[in-house]
Short mmCIF file of N, CA and C in Angstrom, two decimals:
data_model
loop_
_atom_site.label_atom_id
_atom_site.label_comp_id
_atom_site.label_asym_id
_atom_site.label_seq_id
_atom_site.Cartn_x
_atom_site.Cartn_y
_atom_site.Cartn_z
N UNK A 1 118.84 122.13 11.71
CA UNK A 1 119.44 120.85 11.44
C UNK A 1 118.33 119.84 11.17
N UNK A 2 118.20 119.00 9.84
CA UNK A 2 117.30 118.46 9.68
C UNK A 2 117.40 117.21 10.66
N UNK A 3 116.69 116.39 10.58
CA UNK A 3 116.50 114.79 11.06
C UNK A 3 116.60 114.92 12.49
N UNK A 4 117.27 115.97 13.02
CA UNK A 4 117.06 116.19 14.83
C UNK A 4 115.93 115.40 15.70
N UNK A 5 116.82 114.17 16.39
CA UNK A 5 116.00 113.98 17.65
C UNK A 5 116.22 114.39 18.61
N UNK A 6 115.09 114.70 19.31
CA UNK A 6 115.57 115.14 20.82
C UNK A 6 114.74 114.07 21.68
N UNK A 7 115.68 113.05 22.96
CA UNK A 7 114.53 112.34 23.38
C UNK A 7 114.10 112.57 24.39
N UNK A 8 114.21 113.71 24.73
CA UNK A 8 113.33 114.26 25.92
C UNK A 8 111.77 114.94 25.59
N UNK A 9 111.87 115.35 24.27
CA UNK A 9 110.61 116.33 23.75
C UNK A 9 109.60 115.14 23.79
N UNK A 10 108.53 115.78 24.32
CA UNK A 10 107.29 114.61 24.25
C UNK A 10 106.02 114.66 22.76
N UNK A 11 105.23 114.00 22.26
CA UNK A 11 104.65 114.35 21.39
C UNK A 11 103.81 113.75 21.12
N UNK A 12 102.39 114.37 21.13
CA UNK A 12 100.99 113.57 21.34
C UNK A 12 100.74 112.55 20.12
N UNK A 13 99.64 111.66 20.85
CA UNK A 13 99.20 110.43 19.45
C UNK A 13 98.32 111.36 18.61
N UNK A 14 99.52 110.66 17.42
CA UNK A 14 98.64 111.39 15.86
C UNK A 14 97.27 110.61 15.84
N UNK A 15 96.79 110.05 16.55
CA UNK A 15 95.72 109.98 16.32
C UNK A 15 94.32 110.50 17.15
N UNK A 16 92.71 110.39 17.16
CA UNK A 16 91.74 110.81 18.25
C UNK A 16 92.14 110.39 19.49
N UNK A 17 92.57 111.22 20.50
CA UNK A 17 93.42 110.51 22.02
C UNK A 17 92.02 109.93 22.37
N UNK A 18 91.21 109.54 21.71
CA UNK A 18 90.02 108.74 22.74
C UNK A 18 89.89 107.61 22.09
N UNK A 19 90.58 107.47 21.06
CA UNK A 19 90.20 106.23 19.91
C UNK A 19 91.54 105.04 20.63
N UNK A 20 91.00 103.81 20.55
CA UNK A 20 92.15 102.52 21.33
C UNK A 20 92.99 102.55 20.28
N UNK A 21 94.15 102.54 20.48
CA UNK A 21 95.45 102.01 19.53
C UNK A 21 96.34 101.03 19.94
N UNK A 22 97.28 100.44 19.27
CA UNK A 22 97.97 99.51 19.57
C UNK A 22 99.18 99.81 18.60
N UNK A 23 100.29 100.10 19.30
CA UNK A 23 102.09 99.85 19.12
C UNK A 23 101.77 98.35 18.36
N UNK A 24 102.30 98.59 16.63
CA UNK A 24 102.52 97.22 15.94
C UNK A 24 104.59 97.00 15.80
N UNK A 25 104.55 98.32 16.13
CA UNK A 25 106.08 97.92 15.84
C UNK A 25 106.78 99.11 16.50
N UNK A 26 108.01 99.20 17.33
CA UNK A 26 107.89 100.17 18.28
C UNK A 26 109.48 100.77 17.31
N UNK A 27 109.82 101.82 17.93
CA UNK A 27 111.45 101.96 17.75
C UNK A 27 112.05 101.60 17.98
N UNK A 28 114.13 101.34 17.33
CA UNK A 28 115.14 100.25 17.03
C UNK A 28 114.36 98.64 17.01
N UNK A 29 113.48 98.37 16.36
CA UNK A 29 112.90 97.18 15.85
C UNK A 29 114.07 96.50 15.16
N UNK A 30 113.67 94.66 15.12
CA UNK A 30 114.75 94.43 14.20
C UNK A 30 114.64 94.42 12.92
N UNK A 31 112.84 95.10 12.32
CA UNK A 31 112.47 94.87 11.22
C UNK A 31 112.66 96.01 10.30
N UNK A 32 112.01 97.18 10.60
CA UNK A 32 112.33 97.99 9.66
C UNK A 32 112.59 99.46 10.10
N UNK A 33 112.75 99.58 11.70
CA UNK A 33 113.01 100.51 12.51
C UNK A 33 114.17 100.81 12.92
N UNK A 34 115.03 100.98 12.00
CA UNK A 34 116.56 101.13 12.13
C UNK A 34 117.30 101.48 11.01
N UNK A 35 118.22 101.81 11.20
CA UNK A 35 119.50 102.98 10.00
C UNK A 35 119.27 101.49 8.98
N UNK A 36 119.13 102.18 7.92
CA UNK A 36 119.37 100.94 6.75
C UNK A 36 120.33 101.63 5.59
N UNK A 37 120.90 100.39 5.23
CA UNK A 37 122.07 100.70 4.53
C UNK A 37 121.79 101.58 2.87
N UNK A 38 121.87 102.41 2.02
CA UNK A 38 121.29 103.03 1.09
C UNK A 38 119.97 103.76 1.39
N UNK A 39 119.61 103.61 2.32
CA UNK A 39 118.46 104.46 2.91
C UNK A 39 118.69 105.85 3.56
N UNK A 40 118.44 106.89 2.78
CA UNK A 40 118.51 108.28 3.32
C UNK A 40 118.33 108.51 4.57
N UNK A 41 116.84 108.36 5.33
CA UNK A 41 116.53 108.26 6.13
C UNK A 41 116.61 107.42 7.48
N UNK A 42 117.14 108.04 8.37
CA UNK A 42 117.19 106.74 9.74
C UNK A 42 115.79 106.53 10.03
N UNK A 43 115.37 105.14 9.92
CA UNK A 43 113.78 105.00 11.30
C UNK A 43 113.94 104.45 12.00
N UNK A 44 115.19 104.70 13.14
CA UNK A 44 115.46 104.38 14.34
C UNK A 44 114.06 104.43 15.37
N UNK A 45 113.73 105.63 14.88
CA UNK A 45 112.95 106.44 16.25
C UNK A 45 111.42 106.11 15.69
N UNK A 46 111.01 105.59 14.54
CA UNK A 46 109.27 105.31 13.97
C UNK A 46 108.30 104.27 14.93
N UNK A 47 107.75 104.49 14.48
CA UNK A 47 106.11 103.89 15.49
C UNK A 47 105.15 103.12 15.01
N UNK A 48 104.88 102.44 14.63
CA UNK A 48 103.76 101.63 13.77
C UNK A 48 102.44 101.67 14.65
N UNK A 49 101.18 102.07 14.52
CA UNK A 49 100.20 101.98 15.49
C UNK A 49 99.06 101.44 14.23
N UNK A 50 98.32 100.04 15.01
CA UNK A 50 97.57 99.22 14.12
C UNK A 50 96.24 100.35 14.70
N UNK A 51 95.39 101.07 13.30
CA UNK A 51 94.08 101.51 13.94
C UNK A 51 93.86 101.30 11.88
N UNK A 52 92.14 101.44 12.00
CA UNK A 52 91.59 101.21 11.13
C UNK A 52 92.36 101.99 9.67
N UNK A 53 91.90 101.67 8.69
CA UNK A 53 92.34 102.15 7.28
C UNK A 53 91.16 103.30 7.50
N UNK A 54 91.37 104.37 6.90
CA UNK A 54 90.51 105.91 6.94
C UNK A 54 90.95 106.51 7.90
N UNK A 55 91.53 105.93 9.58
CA UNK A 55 91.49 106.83 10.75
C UNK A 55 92.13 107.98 10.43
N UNK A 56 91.90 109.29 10.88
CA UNK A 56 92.34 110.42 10.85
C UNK A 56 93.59 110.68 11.20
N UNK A 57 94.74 111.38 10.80
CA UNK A 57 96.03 111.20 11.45
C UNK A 57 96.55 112.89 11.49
N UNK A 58 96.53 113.09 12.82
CA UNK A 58 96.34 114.41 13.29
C UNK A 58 98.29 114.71 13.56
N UNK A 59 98.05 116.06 13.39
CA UNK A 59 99.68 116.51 13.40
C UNK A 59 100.27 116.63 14.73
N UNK A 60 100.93 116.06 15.44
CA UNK A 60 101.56 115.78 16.78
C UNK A 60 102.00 117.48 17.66
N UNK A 61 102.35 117.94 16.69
CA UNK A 61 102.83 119.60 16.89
C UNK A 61 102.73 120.43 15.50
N UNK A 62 102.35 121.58 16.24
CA UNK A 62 102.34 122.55 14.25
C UNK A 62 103.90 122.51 13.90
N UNK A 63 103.33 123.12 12.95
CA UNK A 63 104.31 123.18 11.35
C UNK A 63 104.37 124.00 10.26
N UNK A 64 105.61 123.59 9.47
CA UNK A 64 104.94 123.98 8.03
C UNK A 64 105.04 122.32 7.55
N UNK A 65 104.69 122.03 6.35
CA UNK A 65 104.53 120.90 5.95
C UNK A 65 105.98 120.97 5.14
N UNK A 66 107.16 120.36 5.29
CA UNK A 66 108.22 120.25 4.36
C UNK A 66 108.00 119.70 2.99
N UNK A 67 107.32 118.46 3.23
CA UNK A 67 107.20 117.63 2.05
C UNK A 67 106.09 116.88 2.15
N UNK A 68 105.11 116.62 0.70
CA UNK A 68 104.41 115.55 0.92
C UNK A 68 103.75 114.73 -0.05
N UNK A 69 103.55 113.75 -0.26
CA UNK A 69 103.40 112.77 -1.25
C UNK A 69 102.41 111.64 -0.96
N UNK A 70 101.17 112.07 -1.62
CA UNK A 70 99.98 110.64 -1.89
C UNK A 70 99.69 110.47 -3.21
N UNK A 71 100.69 109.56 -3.95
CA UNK A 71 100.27 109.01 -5.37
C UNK A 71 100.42 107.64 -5.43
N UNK A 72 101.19 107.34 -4.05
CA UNK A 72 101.63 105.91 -4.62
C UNK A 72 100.36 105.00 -4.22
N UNK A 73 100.09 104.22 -5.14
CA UNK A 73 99.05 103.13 -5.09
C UNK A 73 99.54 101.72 -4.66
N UNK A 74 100.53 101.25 -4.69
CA UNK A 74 101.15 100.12 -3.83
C UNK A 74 101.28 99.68 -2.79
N UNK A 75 100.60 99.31 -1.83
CA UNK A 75 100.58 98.93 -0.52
C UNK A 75 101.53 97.97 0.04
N UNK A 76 102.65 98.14 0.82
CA UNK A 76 103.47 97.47 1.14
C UNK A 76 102.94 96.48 2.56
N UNK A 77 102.44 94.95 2.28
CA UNK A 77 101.93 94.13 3.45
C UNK A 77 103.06 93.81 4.35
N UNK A 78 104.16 93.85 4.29
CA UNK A 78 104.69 93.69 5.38
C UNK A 78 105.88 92.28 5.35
N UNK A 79 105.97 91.59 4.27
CA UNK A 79 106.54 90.36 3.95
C UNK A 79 107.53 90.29 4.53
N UNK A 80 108.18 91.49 3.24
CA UNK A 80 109.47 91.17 3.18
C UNK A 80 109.97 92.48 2.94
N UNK A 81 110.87 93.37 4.98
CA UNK A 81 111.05 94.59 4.74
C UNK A 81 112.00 95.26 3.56
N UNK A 82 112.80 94.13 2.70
CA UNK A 82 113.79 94.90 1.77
C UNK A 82 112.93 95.52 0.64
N UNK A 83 111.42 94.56 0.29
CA UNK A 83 110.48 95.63 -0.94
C UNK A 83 109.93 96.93 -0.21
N UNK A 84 109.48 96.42 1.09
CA UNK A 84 108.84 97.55 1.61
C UNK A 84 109.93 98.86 2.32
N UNK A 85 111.39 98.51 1.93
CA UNK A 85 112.01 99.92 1.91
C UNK A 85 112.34 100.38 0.24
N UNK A 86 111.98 100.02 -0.40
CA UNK A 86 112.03 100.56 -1.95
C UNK A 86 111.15 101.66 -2.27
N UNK A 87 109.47 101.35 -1.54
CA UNK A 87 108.53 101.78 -1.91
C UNK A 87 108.64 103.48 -1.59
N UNK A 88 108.13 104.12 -1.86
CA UNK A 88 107.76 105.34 -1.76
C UNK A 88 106.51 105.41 -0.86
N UNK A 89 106.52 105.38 0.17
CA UNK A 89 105.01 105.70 0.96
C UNK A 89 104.33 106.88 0.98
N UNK A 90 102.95 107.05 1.18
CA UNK A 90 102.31 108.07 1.13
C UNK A 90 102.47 109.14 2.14
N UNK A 91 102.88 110.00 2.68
CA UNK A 91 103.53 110.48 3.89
C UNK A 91 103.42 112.15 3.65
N UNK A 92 103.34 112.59 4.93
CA UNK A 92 103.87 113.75 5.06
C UNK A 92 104.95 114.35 6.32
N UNK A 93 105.76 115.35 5.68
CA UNK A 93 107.00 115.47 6.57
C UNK A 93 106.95 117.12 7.29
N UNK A 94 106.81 116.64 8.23
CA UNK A 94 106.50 118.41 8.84
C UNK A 94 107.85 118.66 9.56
N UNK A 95 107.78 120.35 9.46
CA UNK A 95 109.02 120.64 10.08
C UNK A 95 108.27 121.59 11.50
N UNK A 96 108.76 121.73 12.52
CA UNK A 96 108.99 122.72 13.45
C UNK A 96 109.37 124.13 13.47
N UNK A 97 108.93 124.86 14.76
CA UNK A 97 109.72 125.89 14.69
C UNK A 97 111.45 125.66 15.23
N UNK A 98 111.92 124.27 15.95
CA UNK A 98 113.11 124.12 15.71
C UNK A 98 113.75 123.30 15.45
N UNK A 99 113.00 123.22 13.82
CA UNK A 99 113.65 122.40 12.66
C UNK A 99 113.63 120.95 12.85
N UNK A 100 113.06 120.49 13.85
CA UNK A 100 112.84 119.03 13.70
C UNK A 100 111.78 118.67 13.40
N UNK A 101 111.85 117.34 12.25
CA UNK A 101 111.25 116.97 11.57
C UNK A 101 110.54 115.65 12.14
N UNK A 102 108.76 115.95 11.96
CA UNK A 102 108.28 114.16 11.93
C UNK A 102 107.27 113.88 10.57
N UNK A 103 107.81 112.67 10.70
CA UNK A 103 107.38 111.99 9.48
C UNK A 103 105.79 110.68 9.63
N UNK A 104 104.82 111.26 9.23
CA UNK A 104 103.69 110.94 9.31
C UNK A 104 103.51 109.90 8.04
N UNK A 105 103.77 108.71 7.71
CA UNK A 105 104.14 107.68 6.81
C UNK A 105 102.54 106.39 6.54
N UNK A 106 102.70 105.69 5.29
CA UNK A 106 101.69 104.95 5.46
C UNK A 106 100.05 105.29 4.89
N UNK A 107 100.08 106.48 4.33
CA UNK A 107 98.82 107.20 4.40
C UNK A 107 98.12 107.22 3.47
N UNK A 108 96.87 107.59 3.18
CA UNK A 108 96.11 106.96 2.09
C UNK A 108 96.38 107.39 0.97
N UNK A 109 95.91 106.88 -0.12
CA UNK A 109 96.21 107.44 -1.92
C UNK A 109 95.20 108.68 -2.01
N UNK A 110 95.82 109.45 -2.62
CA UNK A 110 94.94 111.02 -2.57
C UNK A 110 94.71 111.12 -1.05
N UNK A 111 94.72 111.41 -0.50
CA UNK A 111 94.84 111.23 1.23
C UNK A 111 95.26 112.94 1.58
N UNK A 112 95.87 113.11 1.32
CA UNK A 112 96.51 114.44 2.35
C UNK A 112 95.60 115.94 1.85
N UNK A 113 95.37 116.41 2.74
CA UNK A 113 94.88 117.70 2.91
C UNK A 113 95.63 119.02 2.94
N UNK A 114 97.03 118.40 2.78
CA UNK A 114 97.73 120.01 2.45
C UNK A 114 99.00 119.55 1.93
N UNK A 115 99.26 120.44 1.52
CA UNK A 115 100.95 120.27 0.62
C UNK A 115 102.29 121.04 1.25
N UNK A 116 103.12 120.87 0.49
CA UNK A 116 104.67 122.04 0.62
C UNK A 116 104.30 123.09 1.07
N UNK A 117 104.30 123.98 2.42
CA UNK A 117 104.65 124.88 2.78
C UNK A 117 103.64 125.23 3.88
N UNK A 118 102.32 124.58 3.34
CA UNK A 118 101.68 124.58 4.40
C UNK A 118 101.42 124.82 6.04
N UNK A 119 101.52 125.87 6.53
CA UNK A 119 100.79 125.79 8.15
C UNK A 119 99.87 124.92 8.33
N UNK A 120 100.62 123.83 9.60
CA UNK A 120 99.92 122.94 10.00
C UNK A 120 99.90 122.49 11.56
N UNK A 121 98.55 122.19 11.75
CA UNK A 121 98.26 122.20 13.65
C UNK A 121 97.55 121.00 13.87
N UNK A 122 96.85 120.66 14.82
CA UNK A 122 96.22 119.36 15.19
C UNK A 122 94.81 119.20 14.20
N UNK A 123 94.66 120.46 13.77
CA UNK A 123 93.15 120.21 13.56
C UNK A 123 92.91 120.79 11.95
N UNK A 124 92.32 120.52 11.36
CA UNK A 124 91.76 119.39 10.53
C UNK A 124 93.20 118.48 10.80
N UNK A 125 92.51 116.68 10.84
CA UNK A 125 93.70 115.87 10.13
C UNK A 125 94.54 115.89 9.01
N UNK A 126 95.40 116.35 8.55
CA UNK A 126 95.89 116.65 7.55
C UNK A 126 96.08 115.38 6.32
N UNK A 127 95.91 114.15 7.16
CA UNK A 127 95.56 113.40 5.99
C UNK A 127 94.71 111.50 6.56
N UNK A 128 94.71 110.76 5.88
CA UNK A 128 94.10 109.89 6.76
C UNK A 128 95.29 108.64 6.25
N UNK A 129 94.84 107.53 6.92
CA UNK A 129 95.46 106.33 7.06
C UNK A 129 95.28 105.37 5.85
N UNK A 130 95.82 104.61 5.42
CA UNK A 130 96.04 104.18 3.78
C UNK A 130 96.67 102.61 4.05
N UNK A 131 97.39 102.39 4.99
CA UNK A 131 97.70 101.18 4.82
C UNK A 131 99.40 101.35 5.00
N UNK A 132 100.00 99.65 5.13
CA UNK A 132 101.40 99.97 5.31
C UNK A 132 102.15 99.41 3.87
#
């Protein structure tokens, strides 16, 4: 079953656990962390964490890689969330061994280190940080 949350499953920071981070925007936000109307996707459950542009963004649990996409060159600053749900972000979408999916969003242009189908684990970062 795709989009499956479970909120008991725990799941490490995609990022170096030694590097400081900071929650910019947590889940059910009133901004852009919630079911939106024409939007495929729920981001009830997303995470915003402010760390540098380049930081490494490591895979929370293996995978295969479902989907993934770094072409877009548009950086969405944050204005005004109705452009910044139009955009296409740079992202990759990993699946589980039971089928739940996380979505690694935000990420740099040419950025990702592996594609569709891919086996994927914590290590190499599979892609780096790009901006929101």
């Amino acid at each position: 079953m795709l989009n499956r949350y479970d909120p008991l499953r725990s799941y490490a920071s995609p990022f170096d656990p030694t590097a400081p981070l900071r929650i910019m925007q947590g889940n059910n936000s009133p901004w852009s962390h919630k079911k939106h109307e024409g939007i495929r996707h729920d981001l009830s459950n997303a995470i915003d964490f402010a760390v540098p542009f380049g930081t490494g963004v490591y895979a929370t649990h293996g995978g295969s890689v479902y989907r993934a996409f770094d072409r877009q060159t548009r950086c969405y600053r944050g204005e005004d969330p109705n452009i910044g749900l139009v955009l296409t972000p740079n992202f990759i979408l990993v699946m589980d061994k039971d089928d739940a999916l996380t979505f690694y969003a935000h990420l740099a242009y040419l950025g990702n280190t592996v594609v569709k189908g891919d086996s994927i684990n914590s290590e190499p970062p599979p892609s780096k940080l790009g901006g929101f």
